[in-house]
């Protein structure tokens, strides 16, 4: 894949960082969380890596934001397993 900065972060890392920022934003970012989880899975991120990224963001955004993001992520992961 083509990157903006070939010496920069890989796609999986960028998407995990994006997911953390969206988790901290909480309910304002529900559609973006779903989209980012889909993109992260497509880039090869595991469900465990997604869970860890969301869990760490909970330290900054609080438990309600973390729980909501985890709920959204699990829904997207479950959708992918049904296919």
PDB file of C-alpha atoms in Angstrom, residues 4-67:
ATOM      1  CA  UNK A   4       1.859   9.359   2.927  1.00  0.00           C
ATOM      2  CA  UNK A   5       5.234   9.018   4.631  1.00  0.00           C
ATOM      3  CA  UNK A   6       7.094   5.781   3.790  1.00  0.00           C
ATOM      4  CA  UNK A   7       9.392   6.231   6.821  1.00  0.00           C
ATOM      5  CA  UNK A   8       6.427   6.941   9.111  1.00  0.00           C
ATOM      6  CA  UNK A   9       3.966   4.788  10.991  1.00  0.00           C
ATOM      7  CA  UNK A  10       2.531   1.719   9.320  1.00  0.00           C
ATOM      8  CA  UNK A  11      -1.209   1.518   8.632  1.00  0.00           C
ATOM      9  CA  UNK A  12      -1.986  -0.761  11.595  1.00  0.00           C
ATOM     10  CA  UNK A  13      -0.287   1.598  14.047  1.00  0.00           C
ATOM     11  CA  UNK A  14      -1.955   4.693  12.580  1.00  0.00           C
ATOM     12  CA  UNK A  15      -5.366   3.038  12.807  1.00  0.00           C
ATOM     13  CA  UNK A  16      -4.814   1.918  16.420  1.00  0.00           C
ATOM     14  CA  UNK A  17      -3.817   5.467  17.376  1.00  0.00           C
ATOM     15  CA  UNK A  18      -6.859   6.827  15.550  1.00  0.00           C
ATOM     16  CA  UNK A  19      -9.063   4.361  17.409  1.00  0.00           C
ATOM     17  CA  UNK A  20      -7.631   5.543  20.720  1.00  0.00           C
ATOM     18  CA  UNK A  21      -8.381   9.175  19.915  1.00  0.00           C
ATOM     19  CA  UNK A  22     -11.912   8.328  18.817  1.00  0.00           C
ATOM     20  CA  UNK A  23     -12.479   6.280  21.972  1.00  0.00           C
ATOM     21  CA  UNK A  24     -11.465   9.253  24.109  1.00  0.00           C
ATOM     22  CA  UNK A  25     -14.000  11.425  22.234  1.00  0.00           C
ATOM     23  CA  UNK A  26     -16.731   9.019  23.291  1.00  0.00           C
ATOM     24  CA  UNK A  27     -20.270   9.088  21.922  1.00  0.00           C
ATOM     25  CA  UNK A  28     -19.441  11.868  19.482  1.00  0.00           C
ATOM     26  CA  UNK A  29     -17.459   9.418  17.360  1.00  0.00           C
ATOM     27  CA  UNK A  30     -19.615   6.271  17.101  1.00  0.00           C
ATOM     28  CA  UNK A  31     -19.714   6.054  13.265  1.00  0.00           C
ATOM     29  CA  UNK A  32     -16.011   6.848  13.072  1.00  0.00           C
ATOM     30  CA  UNK A  33     -15.177   4.122  15.605  1.00  0.00           C
ATOM     31  CA  UNK A  34     -17.072   1.555  13.526  1.00  0.00           C
ATOM     32  CA  UNK A  35     -15.335   2.658  10.340  1.00  0.00           C
ATOM     33  CA  UNK A  36     -11.883   2.682  11.958  1.00  0.00           C
ATOM     34  CA  UNK A  37     -12.365  -0.815  13.403  1.00  0.00           C
ATOM     35  CA  UNK A  38     -13.350  -2.087   9.919  1.00  0.00           C
ATOM     36  CA  UNK A  39     -10.286  -0.434   8.391  1.00  0.00           C
ATOM     37  CA  UNK A  40      -8.018  -1.754  11.160  1.00  0.00           C
ATOM     38  CA  UNK A  41      -9.256  -5.307  10.627  1.00  0.00           C
ATOM     39  CA  UNK A  42      -8.720  -4.947   6.874  1.00  0.00           C
ATOM     40  CA  UNK A  43      -5.166  -3.742   7.554  1.00  0.00           C
ATOM     41  CA  UNK A  44      -4.450  -6.892   9.568  1.00  0.00           C
ATOM     42  CA  UNK A  45      -5.026  -5.651  13.105  1.00  0.00           C
ATOM     43  CA  UNK A  46      -6.221  -8.443  15.392  1.00  0.00           C
ATOM     44  CA  UNK A  47      -9.281  -8.180  17.627  1.00  0.00           C
ATOM     45  CA  UNK A  48      -6.916  -8.425  20.625  1.00  0.00           C
ATOM     46  CA  UNK A  49      -4.900  -5.423  19.373  1.00  0.00           C
ATOM     47  CA  UNK A  50      -8.132  -3.459  18.909  1.00  0.00           C
ATOM     48  CA  UNK A  51      -9.257  -4.338  22.434  1.00  0.00           C
ATOM     49  CA  UNK A  52      -5.902  -3.265  23.887  1.00  0.00           C
ATOM     50  CA  UNK A  53      -5.965   0.060  22.034  1.00  0.00           C
ATOM     51  CA  UNK A  54      -9.482   0.782  23.318  1.00  0.00           C
ATOM     52  CA  UNK A  55      -8.579  -0.357  26.840  1.00  0.00           C
ATOM     53  CA  UNK A  56      -5.597   1.980  27.021  1.00  0.00           C
ATOM     54  CA  UNK A  57      -7.724   4.871  25.775  1.00  0.00           C
ATOM     55  CA  UNK A  58     -10.071   4.213  28.691  1.00  0.00           C
ATOM     56  CA  UNK A  59      -7.368   5.540  30.996  1.00  0.00           C
ATOM     57  CA  UNK A  60      -7.806   8.964  29.408  1.00  0.00           C
ATOM     58  CA  UNK A  61     -11.419   8.980  28.222  1.00  0.00           C
ATOM     59  CA  UNK A  62     -12.971   7.117  31.125  1.00  0.00           C
ATOM     60  CA  UNK A  63     -14.816   3.849  31.499  1.00  0.00           C
ATOM     61  CA  UNK A  64     -18.061   4.909  29.762  1.00  0.00           C
ATOM     62  CA  UNK A  65     -16.180   5.888  26.599  1.00  0.00           C
ATOM     63  CA  UNK A  66     -14.111   2.717  26.713  1.00  0.00           C
ATOM     64  CA  UNK A  67     -17.156   0.501  27.253  1.00  0.00           C
TER      65      UNK A  67
END
